[in-house]
Structures are given as C-alpha cells and as structure tokens.
Coordinates of N, CA and C in Angstrom, one line a residue:
M249 N 0.8 -1.2 0.0 CA 0.0 0.0 0.1 C 0.8 1.2 0.0
E250 N 0.6 2.2 -1.0 CA 1.2 3.4 -0.9 C 1.0 4.3 0.3
R251 N 2.1 4.8 0.9 CA 2.0 5.7 2.0 C 1.2 7.0 1.6
G252 N 0.4 7.4 2.5 CA -0.4 8.7 2.3 C 0.5 9.9 2.3
K253 N 0.0 11.0 1.8 CA 0.8 12.2 1.9 C 0.4 13.1 3.1
F254 N 1.4 13.7 3.7 CA 1.1 14.6 4.7 C 1.3 16.1 4.4
I255 N 0.2 16.7 4.4 CA 0.2 18.2 3.9 C -0.3 19.1 5.1
V256 N 0.6 20.1 5.4 CA 0.4 21.0 6.5 C 0.0 22.4 6.1
F257 N -1.0 23.0 6.7 CA -1.3 24.4 6.3 C -0.9 25.2 7.4
E258 N -0.2 26.3 7.1 CA 0.3 27.2 8.1 C -0.1 28.7 7.7
G259 N -0.2 29.5 8.7 CA -0.5 31.0 8.3 C -0.8 31.8 9.7
T260 N -0.9 33.0 9.6 CA -1.3 33.8 10.8 C -2.7 33.7 11.0
D261 N -3.3 34.0 12.1 CA -4.7 34.0 12.3 C -5.4 34.9 11.3
G262 N -6.5 34.4 10.8 CA -7.3 35.1 9.8 C -6.8 34.9 8.3
S263 N -5.8 34.1 8.1 CA -5.3 33.8 6.8 C -6.2 33.1 5.9
G264 N -7.1 32.3 6.5 CA -8.0 31.5 5.6 C -7.5 30.1 5.5
K265 N -6.5 29.7 6.2 CA -5.9 28.4 6.0 C -6.9 27.3 6.3
S266 N -7.7 27.4 7.3 CA -8.6 26.5 7.7 C -9.7 26.2 6.5
T267 N -10.2 27.3 6.0 CA -11.1 27.2 4.8 C -10.4 26.5 3.7
Q268 N -9.2 26.9 3.4 CA -8.5 26.3 2.2 C -8.2 24.9 2.5
L269 N -7.9 24.4 3.7 CA -7.7 23.0 4.0 C -9.0 22.3 3.7
K270 N -10.1 22.7 4.1 CA -11.4 22.1 3.9 C -11.7 22.0 2.4
L271 N -11.4 23.0 1.7 CA -11.7 23.0 0.2 C -10.8 21.9 -0.5
L272 N -9.5 21.9 0.0 CA -8.6 20.8 -0.6 C -9.0 19.4 -0.3
A273 N -9.5 19.3 1.0 CA -10.0 17.9 1.4 C -11.2 17.5 0.5
K274 N -12.1 18.3 0.2 CA -13.3 18.0 -0.6 C -12.7 17.7 -2.0
Y275 N -11.8 18.5 -2.5 CA -11.3 18.3 -3.9 C -10.6 16.9 -4.0
L276 N -9.7 16.6 -3.0 CA -9.0 15.3 -3.1 C -10.0 14.0 -2.9
K277 N -10.9 14.2 -2.1 CA -11.9 13.1 -1.9 C -12.8 12.9 -3.2
G278 N -13.0 14.1 -3.9 CA -13.7 13.9 -5.0 C -13.0 13.2 -6.2
R279 N -11.7 13.1 -6.0 CA -10.8 12.5 -7.0 C -10.3 11.1 -6.5
G280 N -11.0 10.6 -5.5 CA -10.9 9.2 -5.1 C -9.7 9.1 -4.1
I281 N -9.1 10.1 -3.6 CA -8.0 9.9 -2.7 C -8.5 10.1 -1.2
A282 N -8.2 8.8 -0.6 CA -8.5 8.8 0.9 C -7.9 9.9 1.6
C283 N -8.6 10.6 2.4 CA -8.1 11.9 3.0 C -8.8 12.2 4.4
S284 N -7.9 12.6 5.3 CA -8.5 13.0 6.6 C -8.0 14.4 7.0
T285 N -8.7 15.1 7.8 CA -8.3 16.4 8.2 C -8.1 16.4 9.8
T286 N -7.2 17.2 10.2 CA -6.9 17.3 11.7 C -6.4 18.7 11.9
H287 N -6.1 19.0 13.2 CA -5.7 20.4 13.5 C -5.0 20.4 14.8
E288 N -4.2 21.4 15.1 CA -3.5 21.7 16.3 C -3.9 23.1 16.9
P289 N -4.3 23.2 18.3 CA -4.3 22.2 19.2 C -5.3 21.1 18.8
T290 N -5.0 19.8 19.3 CA -5.9 18.7 19.0 C -7.1 18.7 19.8
D291 N -8.0 17.6 19.7 CA -9.0 17.5 20.6 C -8.8 16.5 21.7
S292 N -7.4 16.2 21.9 CA -7.1 15.4 23.1 C -7.1 16.3 24.4
P293 N -6.9 15.6 25.6 CA -6.7 16.4 26.8 C -5.6 17.5 26.7
F294 N -4.5 17.1 26.1 CA -3.5 18.1 25.9 C -4.1 19.3 25.2
G295 N -4.8 19.1 24.1 CA -5.3 20.2 23.3 C -6.3 21.0 24.0
A296 N -7.2 20.3 24.8 CA -8.1 21.1 25.7 C -7.5 22.0 26.6
L297 N -6.4 21.5 27.3 CA -5.6 22.3 28.1 C -5.0 23.5 27.4
L298 N -4.6 23.3 26.3 CA -3.9 24.4 25.5 C -4.9 25.5 25.1
R299 N -6.2 25.0 24.7 CA -7.2 26.0 24.3 C -7.6 26.8 25.5
A300 N -7.6 26.2 26.7 CA -7.8 27.0 27.9 C -6.8 28.1 28.1
C301 N -5.5 27.7 27.8 CA -4.5 28.7 28.0 C -4.5 29.8 26.9
L302 N -4.9 29.4 25.7 CA -4.9 30.5 24.6 C -6.1 31.4 24.8
T303 N -7.2 31.0 25.3 CA -8.3 31.8 25.5 C -8.3 32.6 26.8
G304 N -7.2 32.3 27.7 CA -7.1 33.1 28.8 C -7.8 32.5 30.1
R305 N -8.5 31.4 29.9 CA -9.2 30.7 31.0 C -8.2 30.2 32.0
I306 N -7.0 29.8 31.6 CA -5.8 29.5 32.4 C -4.7 30.5 32.1
D307 N -4.2 31.1 33.1 CA -3.2 32.0 33.0 C -1.8 31.3 33.2
T308 N -1.0 31.4 32.1 CA 0.3 30.7 32.1 C 1.3 31.4 31.2
D309 N 2.5 31.0 31.1 CA 3.5 31.7 30.4 C 3.8 31.0 29.1
E310 N 4.7 31.7 28.2 CA 5.0 31.1 26.9 C 5.8 29.8 27.0
R311 N 6.7 29.6 28.0 CA 7.4 28.4 28.1 C 6.4 27.2 28.3
T312 N 5.4 27.3 29.1 CA 4.6 26.3 29.4 C 3.7 26.0 28.1
I313 N 3.3 27.1 27.5 CA 2.5 26.9 26.2 C 3.3 26.2 25.2
A314 N 4.5 26.6 25.0 CA 5.5 25.9 24.0 C 5.6 24.4 24.4
A315 N 5.8 24.2 25.6 CA 6.0 22.7 26.1 C 4.6 21.9 25.9
L316 N 3.6 22.5 26.1 CA 2.2 21.8 26.0 C 1.9 21.6 24.4
F317 N 2.3 22.6 23.6 CA 2.2 22.3 22.2 C 3.1 21.1 21.7
A318 N 4.2 21.1 22.2 CA 5.2 20.0 21.8 C 4.6 18.7 22.2
A319 N 4.1 18.6 23.5 CA 3.5 17.3 24.0 C 2.3 16.9 23.2
D320 N 1.4 17.9 22.9 CA 0.2 17.6 22.2 C 0.6 17.2 20.7
R321 N 1.6 17.8 20.2 CA 1.9 17.4 18.7 C 2.5 16.0 18.7
L322 N 3.4 15.6 19.7 CA 4.0 14.3 19.8 C 2.9 13.3 20.0
D323 N 1.9 13.5 20.7 CA 0.8 12.6 20.7 C -0.1 12.4 19.5
H324 N -0.1 13.7 19.0 CA -0.9 13.7 17.7 C -0.2 12.8 16.6
V325 N 1.0 12.9 16.6 CA 1.8 12.1 15.5 C 1.8 10.6 15.8
S326 N 2.1 10.3 17.1 CA 2.5 8.9 17.4 C 1.3 8.1 18.1
N327 N 0.2 8.7 18.4 CA -0.9 8.0 19.0 C -1.2 6.7 18.3
A328 N -1.2 5.6 19.0 CA -1.4 4.3 18.3 C -2.9 4.1 17.8
V329 N -3.8 4.8 18.3 CA -5.2 4.7 17.9 C -5.5 5.4 16.6
N330 N -5.2 6.8 16.7 CA -5.6 7.6 15.5 C -4.5 8.6 15.1
G331 N -3.3 8.3 15.5 CA -2.2 9.2 15.2 C -2.0 9.5 13.7
I332 N -1.2 10.5 13.4 CA -0.9 10.8 11.9 C -0.2 9.7 11.3
L333 N 0.9 9.2 11.9 CA 1.7 8.1 11.4 C 0.9 7.0 11.0
K334 N 0.0 6.6 11.8 CA -0.8 5.4 11.7 C -1.7 5.6 10.4
Q335 N -2.3 6.8 10.3 CA -3.1 7.1 9.1 C -2.4 7.0 7.8
L336 N -1.1 7.7 7.9 CA -0.3 7.8 6.6 C 0.1 6.3 6.3
E337 N 0.4 5.5 7.2 CA 0.8 4.1 6.9 C -0.3 3.2 6.4
A338 N -1.6 3.7 6.7 CA -2.8 3.0 6.1 C -3.1 3.5 4.8
G339 N -2.3 4.5 4.2 CA -2.5 5.0 2.8 C -3.3 6.3 2.7
I340 N -3.7 6.8 3.9 CA -4.6 8.1 3.9 C -3.6 9.3 3.9
T341 N -4.1 10.2 3.0 CA -3.6 11.5 3.0 C -4.1 12.4 4.2
V342 N -3.2 12.9 4.9 CA -3.6 13.7 6.1 C -3.3 15.2 5.9
L343 N -4.4 16.0 6.0 CA -4.2 17.5 5.9 C -4.3 18.1 7.4
C344 N -3.2 18.8 7.8 CA -3.2 19.3 9.2 C -3.2 20.8 9.2
D345 N -4.0 21.3 10.1 CA -4.1 22.7 10.3 C -3.1 23.1 11.4
R346 N -1.9 23.5 11.1 CA -0.8 23.8 11.9 C 0.0 22.6 12.3
F347 N 1.3 22.9 12.4 CA 2.3 21.8 12.8 C 3.4 22.6 13.5
Y348 N 4.7 22.0 13.5 CA 5.8 22.5 14.3 C 6.1 24.1 13.9
F349 N 6.0 24.5 12.6 CA 6.4 25.8 12.2 C 5.5 26.8 13.0
S350 N 4.3 26.4 13.3 CA 3.5 27.3 14.1 C 4.2 27.7 15.5
S351 N 4.7 26.5 16.2 CA 5.4 26.7 17.4 C 6.6 27.6 17.3
L352 N 7.4 27.4 16.1 CA 8.6 28.1 15.9 C 8.3 29.6 15.6
A353 N 7.2 29.8 15.0 CA 6.7 31.3 14.6 C 6.1 32.0 15.8
Y354 N 5.2 31.3 16.5 CA 4.5 31.9 17.6 C 5.2 32.0 18.9
N355 N 5.7 30.8 19.4 CA 6.4 30.8 20.6 C 7.9 31.2 20.4
G356 N 8.5 30.9 19.3 CA 9.8 31.2 19.0 C 10.3 32.7 19.1
G357 N 9.2 33.6 18.9 CA 9.4 35.0 19.0 C 9.4 35.5 20.4
L358 N 8.9 34.7 21.4 CA 8.7 35.1 22.7 C 9.7 34.4 23.7
V359 N 10.1 33.2 23.3 CA 11.2 32.5 24.1 C 12.2 32.0 23.0
S360 N 13.2 31.3 23.5 CA 14.3 31.0 22.6 C 13.8 30.1 21.5
A361 N 14.1 30.6 20.2 CA 13.7 29.6 19.1 C 14.4 28.3 19.2
E362 N 15.6 28.3 19.5 CA 16.4 27.1 19.7 C 15.8 26.1 20.6
W363 N 15.3 26.6 21.7 CA 14.7 25.8 22.7 C 13.3 25.2 22.2
V364 N 12.6 26.1 21.5 CA 11.3 25.6 20.9 C 11.7 24.5 19.9
A365 N 12.7 24.6 19.1 CA 13.1 23.6 18.2 C 13.5 22.3 18.8
Q366 N 14.2 22.4 19.9 CA 14.6 21.2 20.7 C 13.3 20.5 21.3
L367 N 12.4 21.3 21.7 CA 11.2 20.6 22.3 C 10.5 19.9 21.2
N368 N 10.5 20.4 19.9 CA 9.9 19.8 18.8 C 10.8 18.8 18.1
A369 N 12.0 18.5 18.5 CA 12.9 17.7 17.8 C 12.5 16.2 17.7
P370 N 11.8 15.6 18.7 CA 11.2 14.3 18.6 C 10.2 14.2 17.4
V371 N 9.3 15.3 17.3 CA 8.4 15.2 16.3 C 9.0 15.3 14.9
M372 N 10.1 16.2 14.8 CA 10.7 16.5 13.6 C 11.5 15.2 13.1
E373 N 11.9 14.5 14.0 CA 12.6 13.2 13.7 C 11.6 12.2 13.2
L374 N 10.3 12.2 13.8 CA 9.3 11.2 13.4 C 8.6 11.5 12.1
L375 N 8.4 12.8 11.8 CA 7.5 13.2 10.7 C 7.8 14.6 10.2
R376 N 8.1 14.7 8.9 CA 8.0 16.0 8.3 C 7.0 16.0 7.2
A377 N 6.5 17.2 7.0 CA 5.4 17.4 5.9 C 6.0 17.1 4.5
D378 N 5.1 16.4 3.7 CA 5.5 16.3 2.3 C 5.4 17.7 1.6
L379 N 4.5 18.5 2.2 CA 4.3 19.9 1.7 C 3.8 20.7 2.9
T380 N 4.4 21.8 3.0 CA 3.8 22.9 4.0 C 3.3 24.0 3.1
V381 N 2.0 24.3 3.2 CA 1.4 25.4 2.6 C 1.3 26.6 3.5
F382 N 2.0 27.7 3.3 CA 2.0 28.8 4.1 C 1.1 29.9 3.4
I383 N 0.0 30.2 4.0 CA -1.0 31.2 3.3 C -0.6 32.6 3.9
D384 N -0.2 33.4 3.0 CA 0.4 34.7 3.5 C -0.5 35.9 3.2
L385 N -0.7 36.8 4.1 CA -1.3 38.1 3.9 C -0.8 39.0 4.9
T386 N -0.9 40.3 4.7 CA -0.4 41.3 5.6 C -1.1 41.3 6.9
P387 N -0.2 41.7 8.0 CA -0.8 41.7 9.4 C -2.0 42.5 9.5
E388 N -2.0 43.6 8.7 CA -3.2 44.6 8.7 C -4.5 43.8 8.1
E389 N -4.3 43.0 7.1 CA -5.5 42.3 6.6 C -5.8 41.1 7.5
S390 N -4.8 40.5 8.2 CA -5.1 39.5 9.2 C -5.9 40.0 10.3
M391 N -5.5 41.2 10.8 CA -6.2 41.7 11.9 C -7.6 42.2 11.5
G392 N -7.8 42.7 10.3 CA -9.2 43.0 9.9 C -10.1 41.8 9.8
R393 N -9.6 40.7 9.4 CA -10.4 39.4 9.4 C -10.7 38.9 10.8
V394 N -9.6 39.0 11.7 CA -9.8 38.4 13.0 C -10.8 39.3 13.7
S395 N -10.8 40.6 13.6 CA -11.6 41.5 14.2 C -13.1 41.2 13.9
R396 N -13.4 40.9 12.7 CA -14.7 40.7 12.2 C -15.3 39.4 12.9
R397 N -14.4 38.5 13.3 CA -14.9 37.3 14.0 C -15.4 37.6 15.4
G398 N -15.1 38.7 16.0 CA -15.5 39.0 17.4 C -14.5 38.8 18.4
E399 N -14.6 37.8 19.2 CA -13.6 37.5 20.3 C -12.3 37.0 19.8
T400 N -11.2 37.7 20.4 CA -9.8 37.4 20.0 C -9.1 36.6 21.1
E401 N -8.0 35.8 20.6 CA -7.2 35.0 21.5 C -6.0 35.6 21.8
R402 N -5.1 34.8 22.5 CA -3.8 35.3 23.1 C -2.9 36.0 22.0
Y403 N -2.8 35.6 20.7 CA -1.8 36.2 19.7 C -2.5 37.1 18.8
E404 N -3.8 37.4 19.0 CA -4.6 38.0 18.0 C -4.6 39.6 18.2
S405 N -3.5 40.2 18.1 CA -3.3 41.7 17.9 C -2.5 42.1 16.8
L406 N -2.5 43.3 16.3 CA -1.7 43.7 15.3 C -0.2 43.5 15.5
E407 N 0.2 43.9 16.7 CA 1.6 43.6 17.0 C 2.0 42.2 17.0
S408 N 1.1 41.4 17.6 CA 1.6 40.0 17.6 C 1.4 39.4 16.2
L409 N 0.5 39.8 15.4 CA 0.4 39.3 14.0 C 1.7 39.6 13.2
R410 N 2.1 40.9 13.4 CA 3.4 41.3 12.6 C 4.5 40.4 13.1
R411 N 4.6 40.2 14.5 CA 5.7 39.4 15.0 C 5.7 37.9 14.4
V412 N 4.5 37.4 14.5 CA 4.3 36.0 14.0 C 4.6 35.8 12.6
R413 N 4.1 36.7 11.7 CA 4.3 36.7 10.3 C 5.9 36.7 10.0
D414 N 6.7 37.7 10.7 CA 8.0 37.7 10.6 C 8.7 36.4 11.1
G415 N 8.1 35.8 12.3 CA 8.6 34.6 12.9 C 8.5 33.5 11.9
Y416 N 7.5 33.4 11.1 CA 7.2 32.3 10.1 C 8.5 32.3 9.1
F417 N 8.7 33.5 8.5 CA 9.8 33.6 7.5 C 11.2 33.4 8.1
A418 N 11.3 33.8 9.3 CA 12.6 33.5 10.0 C 12.8 32.0 10.3
A419 N 11.6 31.3 10.7 CA 11.7 29.9 11.0 C 12.0 29.1 9.6
F420 N 11.4 29.6 8.6 CA 11.6 28.9 7.3 C 13.0 29.1 6.8
E421 N 13.6 30.2 7.2 CA 15.0 30.4 6.8 C 15.9 29.6 7.7
R422 N 15.7 29.5 9.0 CA 16.5 29.0 10.0 C 16.3 27.4 10.1
F423 N 15.2 27.0 10.0 CA 14.9 25.5 10.3 C 14.3 24.8 9.0
G424 N 14.2 25.5 7.9 CA 13.5 24.9 6.8 C 14.4 24.2 5.7
A425 N 15.6 23.9 6.0 CA 16.4 23.2 5.1 C 15.8 21.9 4.9
G426 N 15.6 21.4 3.6 CA 15.1 20.0 3.2 C 13.5 20.1 3.2
E427 N 12.9 21.2 3.7 CA 11.5 21.2 3.8 C 10.9 21.6 2.4
N428 N 9.7 21.1 2.1 CA 9.0 21.5 0.9 C 8.0 22.6 1.3
I429 N 8.2 23.8 1.1 CA 7.4 25.0 1.7 C 6.9 25.8 0.4
A430 N 5.5 26.0 0.3 CA 5.0 26.8 -0.7 C 4.3 28.0 0.0
V431 N 4.8 29.2 -0.5 CA 4.2 30.4 0.1 C 3.1 30.8 -1.0
I432 N 1.9 30.8 -0.5 CA 0.7 31.1 -1.3 C 0.1 32.4 -0.8
A433 N -0.1 33.5 -1.7 CA -0.7 34.7 -1.2 C -2.3 34.4 -1.1
S434 N -2.8 34.9 0.0 CA -4.2 34.8 0.4 C -4.9 35.9 -0.5
E435 N -5.7 35.5 -1.5 CA -6.3 36.4 -2.3 C -7.9 36.6 -1.9
Q436 N -8.5 37.6 -2.2 CA -9.9 37.9 -1.9 C -10.8 36.8 -2.3
D437 N -10.5 36.3 -3.6 CA -11.2 35.2 -4.3 C -10.6 33.9 -3.8
R438 N -11.3 33.2 -2.9 CA -10.7 32.1 -2.2 C -10.6 30.9 -3.3
E439 N -11.3 30.9 -4.3 CA -11.1 29.9 -5.3 C -9.7 30.0 -6.0
R440 N -9.3 31.3 -6.3 CA -8.1 31.5 -6.8 C -6.9 31.1 -6.0
T441 N -7.0 31.4 -4.6 CA -6.0 30.9 -3.7 C -6.0 29.3 -3.7
Q442 N -7.1 28.7 -3.8 CA -7.2 27.3 -3.8 C -6.6 26.8 -5.0
A443 N -6.8 27.3 -6.2 CA -6.2 26.8 -7.4 C -4.6 26.9 -7.3
H444 N -4.1 27.9 -6.6 CA -2.6 27.8 -6.5 C -2.2 26.8 -5.6
I445 N -2.9 26.5 -4.5 CA -2.7 25.3 -3.6 C -2.7 24.0 -4.3
R446 N -3.8 23.9 -5.2 CA -3.9 22.6 -5.9 C -2.8 22.4 -6.7
G447 N -2.2 23.4 -7.4 CA -1.1 23.3 -8.3 C 0.1 22.6 -7.6
E448 N 0.3 23.2 -6.3 CA 1.4 22.6 -5.5 C 1.2 21.1 -5.0
V449 N -0.1 20.9 -4.6 CA -0.4 19.6 -4.3 C -0.3 18.6 -5.3
A450 N -0.7 19.0 -6.5 CA -0.6 18.0 -7.7 C 0.8 17.5 -8.0
K451 N 1.8 18.3 -7.5 CA 3.1 17.8 -7.8 C 3.5 16.5 -6.9
L452 N 2.8 16.5 -5.7 CA 3.0 15.3 -4.8 C 2.4 14.0 -5.4
F453 N 1.4 14.3 -6.3 CA 0.8 13.1 -6.9 C 1.1 12.8 -8.3
G454 N 2.4 13.3 -8.7 CA 2.8 13.3 -10.0 C 2.1 14.0 -11.0
G455 N 1.3 15.0 -10.7 CA 0.6 15.9 -11.6 C -0.7 15.3 -12.1
R456 N -1.1 14.2 -11.4 CA -2.3 13.6 -12.0 C -3.6 14.0 -11.4
L457 N -3.6 15.0 -10.5 CA -4.9 15.5 -10.0 C -5.7 16.3 -11.0

C-alpha cells in the first residue's frame, strides 16, 4: 500500500488556512484520494488544556504553552489509535491545520527559538510534511479578518500578528532546510487561492490530480 501524503497548512490568524484546508480535502476526496483532516491544538486532553491557556481561562507563560504544544504534537503524530503516522501508513492523506512551524513562529518569537526547536525535535525526527502550505497576507489584513470574528485569543493583536508573520519567515530560513514549503498569497477570491494550492499539491501526486 502506498503511504499517504502529509500536507500541513500554516499561516497567521485570519489567513484563511482552515477554509483552504477544507476545500482541498473536498477536492481530493472527489478524486478518489482517501483523505482526513486534523488540527492543532488537537481534541485530546493536551489540546483542551492548550485551548484554555490560549483563550485566557488558564493564566500561564510562553514556556508552558510551548511545552504543551510539543507534547500535544507528539501525541498527535504517534498515538497508536488515530495518530498521523498510523493514518499515513494506512494510505490516508492527512491534511493538518498547523504543525511545528506554528510553534517556531508563535512561541519562538517570545522564548528561545532554539529551545522551541529542541522541544519539537522528537516530532521532527518522526515526521516532516510532504508539503507545507503557508498562506500569506499582511498583518493589517489578518487583523481585519480576526476583528470581524469578534472574540480574540492570546496572539490576535496587530503587534502579535506582525511578529508572528516575521517569525514564520525567520523559521523557514533557519529551520526549513530540506522542507517543501510553498508560500501562497491569500487572495480575496478564495477559489483563486485554492487553485494555487492545488497546483502545488498536484506535484505530490505526479501531476495527476
């Protein structure tokens, strides 16, 4: 059985990555490709604790959040019941909303990026994405989209969004050797954005999509 592809979506809050992930999943399934979607934080107890920290229900610092993300991610990958590796080995293509570049961009700008990379080293050794899709837009556009949603979370301010976007590009430069990263501009027409993403994904399947 051919191993499934692992495709990660990254971007600042409001970039539209979650919408684009769902559009791609529908497209792949329509072409007969077994596909599942997942996200970080996960729905595990680790993820529930993280969401409580991110929404402010639990007051904690960046080191704790970075460590919780690393633990959640390791379980996400290696869980024997429904982990990403298990699905890939079963021939399922997995689309994941955020992975370790999120930690390097979000946490790495507030604590040592090297330390965050060390926390995530076990995951990096186990699994790297076949393709990381980074959906890019300006911090001002990101903030406008986030503001329209209403309630904001820990990193959803213009200053934070600027820092995070810069953090992504710094992480790609510093830790992205050997990674397959596609930077896709987030356009107003989401179908045009999706078309660019599908063009990159098709390369993983020998151009046969």
